[in-house]
Structure formats: structure tokens, C-alpha cells
PDB file of C-alpha atoms and ligand atoms in Angstrom:
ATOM      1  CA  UNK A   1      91.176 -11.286 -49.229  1.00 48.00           C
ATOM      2  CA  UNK A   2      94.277  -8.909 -48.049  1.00 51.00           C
ATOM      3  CA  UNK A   3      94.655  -8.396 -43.744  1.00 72.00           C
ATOM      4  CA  UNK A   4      91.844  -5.890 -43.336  1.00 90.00           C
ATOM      5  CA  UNK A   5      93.200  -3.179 -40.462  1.00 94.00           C
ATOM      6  CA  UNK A   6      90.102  -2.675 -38.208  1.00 96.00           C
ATOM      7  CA  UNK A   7      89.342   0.882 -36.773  1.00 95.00           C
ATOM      8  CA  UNK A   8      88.774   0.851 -33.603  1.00 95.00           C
ATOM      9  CA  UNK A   9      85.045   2.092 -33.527  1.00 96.00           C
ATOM     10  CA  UNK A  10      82.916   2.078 -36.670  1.00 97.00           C
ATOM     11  CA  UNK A  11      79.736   5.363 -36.537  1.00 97.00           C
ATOM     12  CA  UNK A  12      76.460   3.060 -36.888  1.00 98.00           C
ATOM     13  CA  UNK A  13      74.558   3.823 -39.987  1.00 98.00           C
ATOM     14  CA  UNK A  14      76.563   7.084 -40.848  1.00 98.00           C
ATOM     15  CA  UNK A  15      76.844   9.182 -38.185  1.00 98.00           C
ATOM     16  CA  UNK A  16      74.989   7.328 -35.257  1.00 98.00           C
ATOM     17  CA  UNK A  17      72.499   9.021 -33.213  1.00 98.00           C
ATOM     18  CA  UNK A  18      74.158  12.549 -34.207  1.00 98.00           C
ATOM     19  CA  UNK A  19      72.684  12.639 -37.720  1.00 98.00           C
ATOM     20  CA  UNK A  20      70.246  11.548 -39.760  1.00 98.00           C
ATOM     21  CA  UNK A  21      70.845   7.933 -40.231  1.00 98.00           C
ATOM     22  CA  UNK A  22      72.772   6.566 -43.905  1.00 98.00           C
ATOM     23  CA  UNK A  23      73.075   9.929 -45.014  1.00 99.00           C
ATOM     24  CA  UNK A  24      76.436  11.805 -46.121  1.00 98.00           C
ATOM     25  CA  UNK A  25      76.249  14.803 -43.481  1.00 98.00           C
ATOM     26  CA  UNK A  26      75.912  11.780 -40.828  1.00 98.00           C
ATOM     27  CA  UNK A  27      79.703  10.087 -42.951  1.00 98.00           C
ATOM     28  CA  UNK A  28      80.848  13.828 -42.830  1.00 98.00           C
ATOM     29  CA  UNK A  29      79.815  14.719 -38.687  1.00 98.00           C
ATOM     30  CA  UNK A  30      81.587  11.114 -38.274  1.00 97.00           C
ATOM     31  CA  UNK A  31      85.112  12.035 -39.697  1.00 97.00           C
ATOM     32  CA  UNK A  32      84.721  15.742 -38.199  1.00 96.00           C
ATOM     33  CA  UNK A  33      84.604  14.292 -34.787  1.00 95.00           C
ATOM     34  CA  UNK A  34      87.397  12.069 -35.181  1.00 94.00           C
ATOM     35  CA  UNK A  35      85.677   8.309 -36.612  1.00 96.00           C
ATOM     36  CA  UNK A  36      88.181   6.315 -38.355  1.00 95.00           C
ATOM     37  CA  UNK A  37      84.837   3.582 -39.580  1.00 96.00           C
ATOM     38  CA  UNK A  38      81.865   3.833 -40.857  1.00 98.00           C
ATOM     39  CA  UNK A  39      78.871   1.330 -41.159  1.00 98.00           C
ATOM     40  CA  UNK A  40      76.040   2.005 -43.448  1.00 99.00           C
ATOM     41  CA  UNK A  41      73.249  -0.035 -45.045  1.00 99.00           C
ATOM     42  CA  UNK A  42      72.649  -0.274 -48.437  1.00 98.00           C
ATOM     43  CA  UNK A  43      69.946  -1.777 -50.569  1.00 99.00           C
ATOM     44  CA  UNK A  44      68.495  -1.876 -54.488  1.00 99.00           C
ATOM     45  CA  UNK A  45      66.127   0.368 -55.851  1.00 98.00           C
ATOM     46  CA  UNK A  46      63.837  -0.726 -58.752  1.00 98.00           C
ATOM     47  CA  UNK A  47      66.563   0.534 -61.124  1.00 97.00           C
ATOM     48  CA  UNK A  48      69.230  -2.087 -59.258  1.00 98.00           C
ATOM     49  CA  UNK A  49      71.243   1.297 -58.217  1.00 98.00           C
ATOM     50  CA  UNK A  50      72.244   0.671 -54.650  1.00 98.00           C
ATOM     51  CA  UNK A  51      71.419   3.307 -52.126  1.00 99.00           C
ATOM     52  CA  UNK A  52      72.044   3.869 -48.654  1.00 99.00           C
ATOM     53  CA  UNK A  53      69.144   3.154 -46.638  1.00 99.00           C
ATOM     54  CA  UNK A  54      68.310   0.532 -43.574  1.00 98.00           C
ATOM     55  CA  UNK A  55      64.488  -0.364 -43.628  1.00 98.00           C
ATOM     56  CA  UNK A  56      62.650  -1.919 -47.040  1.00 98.00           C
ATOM     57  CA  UNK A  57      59.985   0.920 -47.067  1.00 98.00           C
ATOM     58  CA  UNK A  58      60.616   4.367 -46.932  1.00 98.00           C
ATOM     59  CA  UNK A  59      58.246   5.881 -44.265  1.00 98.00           C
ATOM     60  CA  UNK A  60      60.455   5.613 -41.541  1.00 98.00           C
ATOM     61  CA  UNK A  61      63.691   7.726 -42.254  1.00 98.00           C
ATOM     62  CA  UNK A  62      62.399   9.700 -45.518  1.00 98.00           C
ATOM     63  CA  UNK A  63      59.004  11.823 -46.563  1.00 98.00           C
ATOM     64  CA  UNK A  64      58.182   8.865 -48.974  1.00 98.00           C
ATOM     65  CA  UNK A  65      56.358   5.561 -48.622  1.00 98.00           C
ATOM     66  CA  UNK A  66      56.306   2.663 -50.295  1.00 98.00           C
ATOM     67  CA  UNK A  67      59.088  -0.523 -50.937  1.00 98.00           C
ATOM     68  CA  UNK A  68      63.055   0.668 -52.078  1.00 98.00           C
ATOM     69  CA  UNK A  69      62.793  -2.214 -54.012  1.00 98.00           C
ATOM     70  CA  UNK A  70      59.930  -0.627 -56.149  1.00 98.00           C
ATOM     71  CA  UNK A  71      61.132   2.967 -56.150  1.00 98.00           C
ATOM     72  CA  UNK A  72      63.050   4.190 -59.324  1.00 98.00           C
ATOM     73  CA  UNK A  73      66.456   5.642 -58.707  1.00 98.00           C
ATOM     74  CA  UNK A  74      65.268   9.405 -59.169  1.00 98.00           C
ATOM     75  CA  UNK A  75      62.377   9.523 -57.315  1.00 98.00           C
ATOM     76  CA  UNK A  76      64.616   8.237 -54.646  1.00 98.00           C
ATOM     77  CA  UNK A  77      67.169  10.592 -54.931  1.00 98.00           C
ATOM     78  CA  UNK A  78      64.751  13.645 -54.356  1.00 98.00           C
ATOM     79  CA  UNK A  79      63.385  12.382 -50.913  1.00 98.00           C
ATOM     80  CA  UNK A  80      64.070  14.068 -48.023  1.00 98.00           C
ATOM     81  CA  UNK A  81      66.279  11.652 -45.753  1.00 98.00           C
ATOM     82  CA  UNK A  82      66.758  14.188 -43.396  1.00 98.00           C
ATOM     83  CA  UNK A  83      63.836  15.747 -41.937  1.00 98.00           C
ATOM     84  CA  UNK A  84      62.366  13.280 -40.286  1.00 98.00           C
ATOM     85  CA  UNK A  85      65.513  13.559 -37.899  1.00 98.00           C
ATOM     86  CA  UNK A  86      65.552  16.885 -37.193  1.00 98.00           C
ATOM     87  CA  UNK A  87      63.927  20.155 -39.282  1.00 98.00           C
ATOM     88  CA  UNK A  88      67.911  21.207 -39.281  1.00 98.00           C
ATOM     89  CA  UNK A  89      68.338  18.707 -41.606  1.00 98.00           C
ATOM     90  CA  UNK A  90      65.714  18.730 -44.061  1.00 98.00           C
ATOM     91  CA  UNK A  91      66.622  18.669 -47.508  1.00 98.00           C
ATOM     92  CA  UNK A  92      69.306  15.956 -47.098  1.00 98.00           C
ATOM     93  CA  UNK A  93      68.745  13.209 -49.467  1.00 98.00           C
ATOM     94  CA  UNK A  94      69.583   9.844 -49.348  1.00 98.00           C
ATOM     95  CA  UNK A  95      73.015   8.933 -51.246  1.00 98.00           C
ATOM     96  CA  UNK A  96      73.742   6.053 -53.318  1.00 98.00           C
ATOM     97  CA  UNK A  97      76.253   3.871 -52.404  1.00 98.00           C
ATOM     98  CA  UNK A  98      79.060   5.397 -54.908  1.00 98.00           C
ATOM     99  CA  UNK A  99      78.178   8.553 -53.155  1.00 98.00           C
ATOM    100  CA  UNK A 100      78.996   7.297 -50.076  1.00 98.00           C
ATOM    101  CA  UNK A 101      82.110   5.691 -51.216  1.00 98.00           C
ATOM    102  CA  UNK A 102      83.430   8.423 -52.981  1.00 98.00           C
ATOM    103  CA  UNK A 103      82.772  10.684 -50.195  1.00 98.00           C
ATOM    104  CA  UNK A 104      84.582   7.941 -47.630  1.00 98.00           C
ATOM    105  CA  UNK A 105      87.463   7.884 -49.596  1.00 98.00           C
ATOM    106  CA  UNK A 106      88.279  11.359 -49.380  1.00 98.00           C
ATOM    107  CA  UNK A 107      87.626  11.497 -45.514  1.00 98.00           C
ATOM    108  CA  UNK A 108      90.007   8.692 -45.603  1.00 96.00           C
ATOM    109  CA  UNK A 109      87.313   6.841 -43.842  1.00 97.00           C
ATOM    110  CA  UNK A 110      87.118   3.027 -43.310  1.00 97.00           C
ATOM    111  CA  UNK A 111      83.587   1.775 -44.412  1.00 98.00           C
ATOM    112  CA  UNK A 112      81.394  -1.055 -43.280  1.00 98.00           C
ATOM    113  CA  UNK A 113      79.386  -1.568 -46.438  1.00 99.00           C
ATOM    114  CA  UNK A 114      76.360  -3.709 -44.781  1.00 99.00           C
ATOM    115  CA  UNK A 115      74.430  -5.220 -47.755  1.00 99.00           C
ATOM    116  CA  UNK A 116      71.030  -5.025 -46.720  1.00 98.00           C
ATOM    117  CA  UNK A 117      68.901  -7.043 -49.459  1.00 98.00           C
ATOM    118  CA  UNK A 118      64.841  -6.437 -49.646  1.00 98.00           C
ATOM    119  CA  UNK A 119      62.965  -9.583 -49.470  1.00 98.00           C
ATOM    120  CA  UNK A 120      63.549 -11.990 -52.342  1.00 98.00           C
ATOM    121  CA  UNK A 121      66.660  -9.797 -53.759  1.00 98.00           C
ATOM    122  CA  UNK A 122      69.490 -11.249 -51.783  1.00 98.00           C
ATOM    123  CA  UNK A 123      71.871 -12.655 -54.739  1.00 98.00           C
ATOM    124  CA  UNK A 124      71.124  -9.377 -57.064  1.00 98.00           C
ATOM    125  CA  UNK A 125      72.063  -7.117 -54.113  1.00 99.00           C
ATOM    126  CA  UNK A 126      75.480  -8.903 -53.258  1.00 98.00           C
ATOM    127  CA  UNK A 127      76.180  -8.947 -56.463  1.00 98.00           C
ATOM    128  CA  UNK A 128      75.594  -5.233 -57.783  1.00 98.00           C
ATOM    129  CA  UNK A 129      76.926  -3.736 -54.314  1.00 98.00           C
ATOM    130  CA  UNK A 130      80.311  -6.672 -54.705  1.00 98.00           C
ATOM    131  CA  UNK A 131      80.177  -4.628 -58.859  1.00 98.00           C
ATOM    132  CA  UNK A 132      80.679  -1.291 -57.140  1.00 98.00           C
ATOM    133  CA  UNK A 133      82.912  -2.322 -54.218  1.00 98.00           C
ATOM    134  CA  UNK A 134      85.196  -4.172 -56.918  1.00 98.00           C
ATOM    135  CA  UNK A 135      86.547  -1.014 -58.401  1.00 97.00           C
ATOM    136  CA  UNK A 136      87.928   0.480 -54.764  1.00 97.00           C
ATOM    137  CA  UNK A 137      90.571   0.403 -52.388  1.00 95.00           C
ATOM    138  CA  UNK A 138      90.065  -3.212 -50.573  1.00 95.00           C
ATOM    139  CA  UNK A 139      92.179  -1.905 -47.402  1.00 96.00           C
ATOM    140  CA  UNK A 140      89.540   0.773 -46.881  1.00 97.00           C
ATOM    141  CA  UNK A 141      86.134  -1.715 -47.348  1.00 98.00           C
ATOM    142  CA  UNK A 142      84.371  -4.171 -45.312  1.00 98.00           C
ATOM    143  CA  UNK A 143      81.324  -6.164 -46.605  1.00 98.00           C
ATOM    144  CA  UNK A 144      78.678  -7.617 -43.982  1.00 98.00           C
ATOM    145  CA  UNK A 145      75.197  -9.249 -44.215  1.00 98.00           C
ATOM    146  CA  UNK A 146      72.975 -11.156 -42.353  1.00 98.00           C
ATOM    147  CA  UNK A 147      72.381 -12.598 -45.516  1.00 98.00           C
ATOM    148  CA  UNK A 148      75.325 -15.692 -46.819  1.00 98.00           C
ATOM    149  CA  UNK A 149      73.222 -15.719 -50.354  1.00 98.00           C
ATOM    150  CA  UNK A 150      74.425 -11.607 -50.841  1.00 98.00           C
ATOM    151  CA  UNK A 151      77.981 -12.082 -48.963  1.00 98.00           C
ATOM    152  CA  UNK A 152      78.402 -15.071 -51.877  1.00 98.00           C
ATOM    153  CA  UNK A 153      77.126 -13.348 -54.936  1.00 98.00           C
ATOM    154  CA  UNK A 154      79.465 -10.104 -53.193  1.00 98.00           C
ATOM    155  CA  UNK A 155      82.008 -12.386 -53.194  1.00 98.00           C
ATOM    156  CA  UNK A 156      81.846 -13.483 -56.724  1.00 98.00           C
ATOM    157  CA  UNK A 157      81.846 -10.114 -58.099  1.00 98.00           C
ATOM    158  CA  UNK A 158      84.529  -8.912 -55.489  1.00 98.00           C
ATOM    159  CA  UNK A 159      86.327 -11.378 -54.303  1.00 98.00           C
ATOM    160  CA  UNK A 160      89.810  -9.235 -53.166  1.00 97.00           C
ATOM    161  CA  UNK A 161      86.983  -7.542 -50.156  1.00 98.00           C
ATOM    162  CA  UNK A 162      87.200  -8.278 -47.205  1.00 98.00           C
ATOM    163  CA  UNK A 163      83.683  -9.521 -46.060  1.00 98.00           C
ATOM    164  CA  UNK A 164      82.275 -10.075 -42.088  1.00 98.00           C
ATOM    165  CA  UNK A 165      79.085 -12.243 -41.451  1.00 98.00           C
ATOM    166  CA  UNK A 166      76.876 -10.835 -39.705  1.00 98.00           C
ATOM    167  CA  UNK A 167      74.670 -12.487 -36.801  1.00 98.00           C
ATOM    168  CA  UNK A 168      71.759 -11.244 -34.608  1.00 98.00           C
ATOM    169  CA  UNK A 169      71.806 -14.147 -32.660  1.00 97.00           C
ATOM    170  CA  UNK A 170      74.927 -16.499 -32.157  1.00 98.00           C
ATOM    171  CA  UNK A 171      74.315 -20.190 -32.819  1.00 98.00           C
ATOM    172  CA  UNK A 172      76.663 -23.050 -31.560  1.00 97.00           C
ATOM    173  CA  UNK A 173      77.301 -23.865 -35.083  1.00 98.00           C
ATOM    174  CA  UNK A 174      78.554 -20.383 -36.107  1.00 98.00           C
ATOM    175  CA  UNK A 175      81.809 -22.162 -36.956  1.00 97.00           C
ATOM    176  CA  UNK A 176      79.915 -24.142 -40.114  1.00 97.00           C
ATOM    177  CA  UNK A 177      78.083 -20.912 -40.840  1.00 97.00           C
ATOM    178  CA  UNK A 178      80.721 -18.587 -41.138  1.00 97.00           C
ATOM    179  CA  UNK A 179      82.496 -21.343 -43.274  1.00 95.00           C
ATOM    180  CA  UNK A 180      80.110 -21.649 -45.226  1.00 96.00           C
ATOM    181  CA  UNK A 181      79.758 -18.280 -45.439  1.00 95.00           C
ATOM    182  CA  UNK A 182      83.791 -17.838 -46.302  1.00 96.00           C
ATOM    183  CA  UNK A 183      83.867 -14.991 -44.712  1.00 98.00           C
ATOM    184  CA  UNK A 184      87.470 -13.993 -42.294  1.00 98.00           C
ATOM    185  CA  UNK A 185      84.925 -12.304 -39.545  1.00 98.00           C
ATOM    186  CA  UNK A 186      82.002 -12.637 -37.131  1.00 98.00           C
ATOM    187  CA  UNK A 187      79.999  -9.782 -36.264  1.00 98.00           C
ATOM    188  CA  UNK A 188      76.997 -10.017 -33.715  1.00 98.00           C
ATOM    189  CA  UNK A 189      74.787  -7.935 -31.577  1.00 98.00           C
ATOM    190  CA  UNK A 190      76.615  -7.125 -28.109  1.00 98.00           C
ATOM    191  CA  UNK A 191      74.607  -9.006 -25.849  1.00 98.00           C
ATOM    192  CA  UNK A 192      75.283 -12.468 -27.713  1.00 98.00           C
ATOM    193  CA  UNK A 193      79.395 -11.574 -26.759  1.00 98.00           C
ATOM    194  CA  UNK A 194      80.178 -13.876 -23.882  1.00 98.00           C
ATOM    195  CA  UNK A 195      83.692 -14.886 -22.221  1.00 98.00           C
ATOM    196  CA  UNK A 196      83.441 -18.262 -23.656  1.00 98.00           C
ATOM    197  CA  UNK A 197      82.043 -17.678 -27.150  1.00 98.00           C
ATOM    198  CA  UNK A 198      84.981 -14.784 -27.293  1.00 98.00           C
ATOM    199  CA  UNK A 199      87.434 -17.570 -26.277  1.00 98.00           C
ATOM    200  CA  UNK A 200      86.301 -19.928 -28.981  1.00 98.00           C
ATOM    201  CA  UNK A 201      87.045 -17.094 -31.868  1.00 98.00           C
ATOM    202  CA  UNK A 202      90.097 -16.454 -30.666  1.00 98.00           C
ATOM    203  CA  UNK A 203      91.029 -20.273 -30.136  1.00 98.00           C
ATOM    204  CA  UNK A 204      89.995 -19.773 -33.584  1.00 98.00           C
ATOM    205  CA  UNK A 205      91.714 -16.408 -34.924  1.00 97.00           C
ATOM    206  CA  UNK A 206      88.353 -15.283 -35.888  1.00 98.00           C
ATOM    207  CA  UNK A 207      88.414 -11.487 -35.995  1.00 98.00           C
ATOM    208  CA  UNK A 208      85.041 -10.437 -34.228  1.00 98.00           C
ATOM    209  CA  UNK A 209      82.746  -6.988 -33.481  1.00 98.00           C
ATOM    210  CA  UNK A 210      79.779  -5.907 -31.879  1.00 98.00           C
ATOM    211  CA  UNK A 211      76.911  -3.879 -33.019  1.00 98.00           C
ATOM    212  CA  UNK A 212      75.583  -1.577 -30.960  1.00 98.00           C
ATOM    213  CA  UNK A 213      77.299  -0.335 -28.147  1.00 98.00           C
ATOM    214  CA  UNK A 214      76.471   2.795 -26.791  1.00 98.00           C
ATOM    215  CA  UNK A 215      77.212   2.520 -22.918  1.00 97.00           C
ATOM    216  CA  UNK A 216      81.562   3.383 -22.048  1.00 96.00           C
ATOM    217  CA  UNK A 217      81.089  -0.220 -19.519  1.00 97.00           C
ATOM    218  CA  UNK A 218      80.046  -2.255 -22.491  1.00 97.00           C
ATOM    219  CA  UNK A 219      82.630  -1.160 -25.034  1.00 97.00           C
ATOM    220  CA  UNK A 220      85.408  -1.406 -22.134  1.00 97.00           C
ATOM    221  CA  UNK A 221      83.899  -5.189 -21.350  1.00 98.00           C
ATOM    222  CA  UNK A 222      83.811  -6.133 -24.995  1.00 98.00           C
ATOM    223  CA  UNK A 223      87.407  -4.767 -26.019  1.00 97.00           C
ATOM    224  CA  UNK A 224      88.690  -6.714 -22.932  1.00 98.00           C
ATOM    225  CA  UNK A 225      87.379  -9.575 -24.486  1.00 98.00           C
ATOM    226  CA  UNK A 226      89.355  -9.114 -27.442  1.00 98.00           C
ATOM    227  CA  UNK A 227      86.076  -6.821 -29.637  1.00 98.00           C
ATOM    228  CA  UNK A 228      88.480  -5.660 -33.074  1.00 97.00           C
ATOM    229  CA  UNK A 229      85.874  -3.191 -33.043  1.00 97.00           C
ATOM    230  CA  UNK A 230      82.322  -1.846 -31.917  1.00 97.00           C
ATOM    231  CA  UNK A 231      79.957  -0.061 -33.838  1.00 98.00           C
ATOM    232  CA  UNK A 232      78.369   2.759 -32.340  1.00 98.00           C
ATOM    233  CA  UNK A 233      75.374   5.334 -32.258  1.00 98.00           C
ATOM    234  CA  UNK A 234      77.351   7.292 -29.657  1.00 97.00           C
ATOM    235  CA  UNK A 235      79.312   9.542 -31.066  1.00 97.00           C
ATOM    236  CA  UNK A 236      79.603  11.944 -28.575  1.00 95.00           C
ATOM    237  CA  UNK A 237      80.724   9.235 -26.213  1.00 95.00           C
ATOM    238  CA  UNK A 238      83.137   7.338 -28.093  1.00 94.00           C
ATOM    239  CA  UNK A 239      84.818  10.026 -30.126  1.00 68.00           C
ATOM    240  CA  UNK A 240      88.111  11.992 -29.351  1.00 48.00           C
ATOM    241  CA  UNK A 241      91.093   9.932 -27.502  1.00 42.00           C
ATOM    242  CA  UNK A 242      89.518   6.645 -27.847  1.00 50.00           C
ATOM    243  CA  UNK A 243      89.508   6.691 -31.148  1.00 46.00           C
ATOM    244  CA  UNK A 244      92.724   4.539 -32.957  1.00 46.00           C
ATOM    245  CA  UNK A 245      93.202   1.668 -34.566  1.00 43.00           C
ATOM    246  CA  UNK A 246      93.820  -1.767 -33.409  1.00 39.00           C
TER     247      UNK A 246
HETATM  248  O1  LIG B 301      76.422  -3.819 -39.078  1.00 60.05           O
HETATM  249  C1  LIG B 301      75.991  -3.761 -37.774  1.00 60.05           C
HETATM  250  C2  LIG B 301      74.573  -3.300 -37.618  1.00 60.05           C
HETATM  251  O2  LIG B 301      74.358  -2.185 -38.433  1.00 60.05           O
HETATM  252  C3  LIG B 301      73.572  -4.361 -37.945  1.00 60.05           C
HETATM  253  O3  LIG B 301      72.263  -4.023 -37.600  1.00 60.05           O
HETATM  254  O4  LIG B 301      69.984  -3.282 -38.162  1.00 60.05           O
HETATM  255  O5  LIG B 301      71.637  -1.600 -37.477  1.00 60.05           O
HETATM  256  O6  LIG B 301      71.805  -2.673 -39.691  1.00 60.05           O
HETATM  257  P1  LIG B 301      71.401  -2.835 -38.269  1.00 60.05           P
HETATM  258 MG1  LIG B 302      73.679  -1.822 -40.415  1.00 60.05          MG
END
């Protein structure tokens, strides 16, 4: 793994609470308003194609139902991913994961690949998502998981990327798990961030960021601990000046 430049902010799940979320007009209304990063989820379809989508079943963000996991890769592709944001954006479909990286590469956007495994799929989804990520630009990707069994098998298949564990909760052995793990960077939900755990990763020159910070107070607290980024549903916020990176 190469020195991975962080941006300063990362757009949650495409373009935060702007657009529909994992979708390439959310990527696109990102770079328009200035995002440098990012983050989207991605998971396996029941052809192993990976798409870019956040919950196992479809209900919530698309007019489908049913598992991703059990959904073939064109019935996928002509869901609406889009209108259950807004009627302005029905029709948008969800992308696949070389969608989104092909269109990220010619915003000259940094991406946050999150590998996002169904149940029971973790090594298969590391490992076709680490297949994809293999053939790109390393400077311009970041892999993250909550899951060590898909940052492995992504590590395996792509070992020059850059990869972040990812942790909902903080435990006091985080220094075995993101070992074990062998991954160069921690990154948590905001309220786990505290003065001392911040001093610990920097006692040991652990990169570190925060998902999801959508208040100005909490990203200034958080980069003042030493953040190397924040991921954010805020676009409207965070956008403009503020954006740069580290
Ligand atoms: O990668 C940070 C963040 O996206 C993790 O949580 O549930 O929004 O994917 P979630
Ligand atoms: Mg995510």
C-alpha cells in the first residue's frame, strides 16, 4: 500500500442527503459542488456483479423488494434507485460499481469504496470488489468494511489499495483488530471519537475518520482532534471553501 492523500471531506453514500443515495447523479451533484471524496456502498448481486447499494433488500432506496444477494444483475439494473428520494429523480438506476468508478475517475474524484457484504458473502464480496479495484488508480481508492473477512479477501485480490477498517463502535483492543485486519486506517462513527482514543492513534500514526458528521461544531471538534477526514450527508454545509485536502 502507497501513502493514500485523504480529501478533506468524503459525500456519504454518493451525494449525501442532496441525492438519492449510491447513485451516479448523487457522485455527479458531489463533484459539481466542489467534493474532492466520495463514499459509497457496494454489494453482490446473484450474478457476483457488484453494485452500489447500502441495505441487503431492496425496498428501502429502490421500487423493488427482495435480497441483492438474490437479484440477477439485469433486473437490478432496471430499478428505479431514484424515486423513492424524490419524483425529480425517478428513473435513476442503481450503478454497478465499475460505473461508479469509471464515472469517479473522470470527476477526478477520490472514492471510498465501502464493501458492504450480504449475510454469509463476506470473502466473495472482498474478493470480486478487491478484482475490480485491482485494475485502477490506487492513489484515487480507498477500501473499508466493517467486515476483516472482505477487507482480507480485498486484500488478496488487491493488495497495492489502500484499505480503512471500519468500526461502529470502538473497542479497547482496536489496536489487535486493525492489525489483524492489516489495514493503515481506522474509521468509526463520530460519537466513539474522544480526546484520548484520538491521542492513542496518533501516538500510533494511525490515520483516522469519522462517519457521519453533519453539524459545522462536530466537524470543527473532530479535525481539531487530528479527523484526516469526515464523511458527510451535508453537502450544502460542508461544500465550497472548506473543501481541500489534508
Ligand atoms: O463508510 C462510512 C459509513 O458509510 C459507514 O456507515 O451504514 O452509512 O455505510 P453506513
Ligand atoms: Mg457506507
Amino acid at each position: 500500500m502507497g501513502p493514500f492523500r485523504y480529501p478533506r471531506f468524503f459525500a456519504h453514500r454518493g451525494g449525501g442527503a442532496l441525492a438519492p443515495e449510491n447513485t451516479l447523479a448523487g457522485i455527479a451533484l458531489a463533484a459539481r459542488l466542489g467534493f474532492r471524496g466520495v463514499e459509497f456502498d457496494t454489494m453482490l448481486c446473484a450474478d457476483g456483479v457488484p453494485f452500489l447499494i447500502h441495505d441487503e433488500t431492496l425496498e428501502r432506496t429502490t421500487d423493488g423488494s427482495g435480497d441483492v444477494a438474490r437479484t440477477a444483475a439485469a433486473d437490478l439494473a432496471r430499478l428505479d434507485a431514484g424515486c423513492r428520494f424524490h419524483p425529480a429523480y425517478a428513473g435513476t438506476p442503481a450503478p454497478t460499481l465499475e460505473q461508479a468508478l469509471d464515472l469517479c475517475a473522470r470527476l477526478d474524484l477520490v472514492a471510498n469504496v465501502e464493501i458492504k457484504p450480504a449475510t454469509g458473502l463476506a470473502r466473495e464480496t472482498g474478493a470480486a470488489v478487491g478484482r475490480l479495484l485491482a485494475r485502477r488508480n490506487p492513489a484515487a481508492l480507498l477500501a473499508s468494511s466493517f467486515s476483516p473477512e472482505a477487507l482480507e479477501a480485498a486484500r488478496q485480490a488487491a493488495p497495492a489499495i489502500p484499505r480503512a477498517l471500519l468500526l461502529e463502535s470502538v473497542p479497547k483492543n482496536w489496536p489487535d483488530l486493525l492489525a489483524g485486519s492489516d489495514c493503515f486506517a481506522l474509521h468509526c462513527a463520530a460519537g466513539e471519537m474522544s480526546a484520548a482514543l484520538a491521542a492513542d492513534l496518533a501516538a500510533a500514526a494511525i490515520p483516522w475518520a469519522c462517519y457521519t458528521v453533519n453539524r459545522a461544531a462536530d466537524a470543527e471538534r473532530l479535525f481539531a482532534l487530528g479527523a484526516r477526514a469526515l464523511f458527510t450527508d451535508r453537502l450544502d454545509l460542508f461544500a465550497d471553501a472548506k473543501i481541500g485536502v489534508c
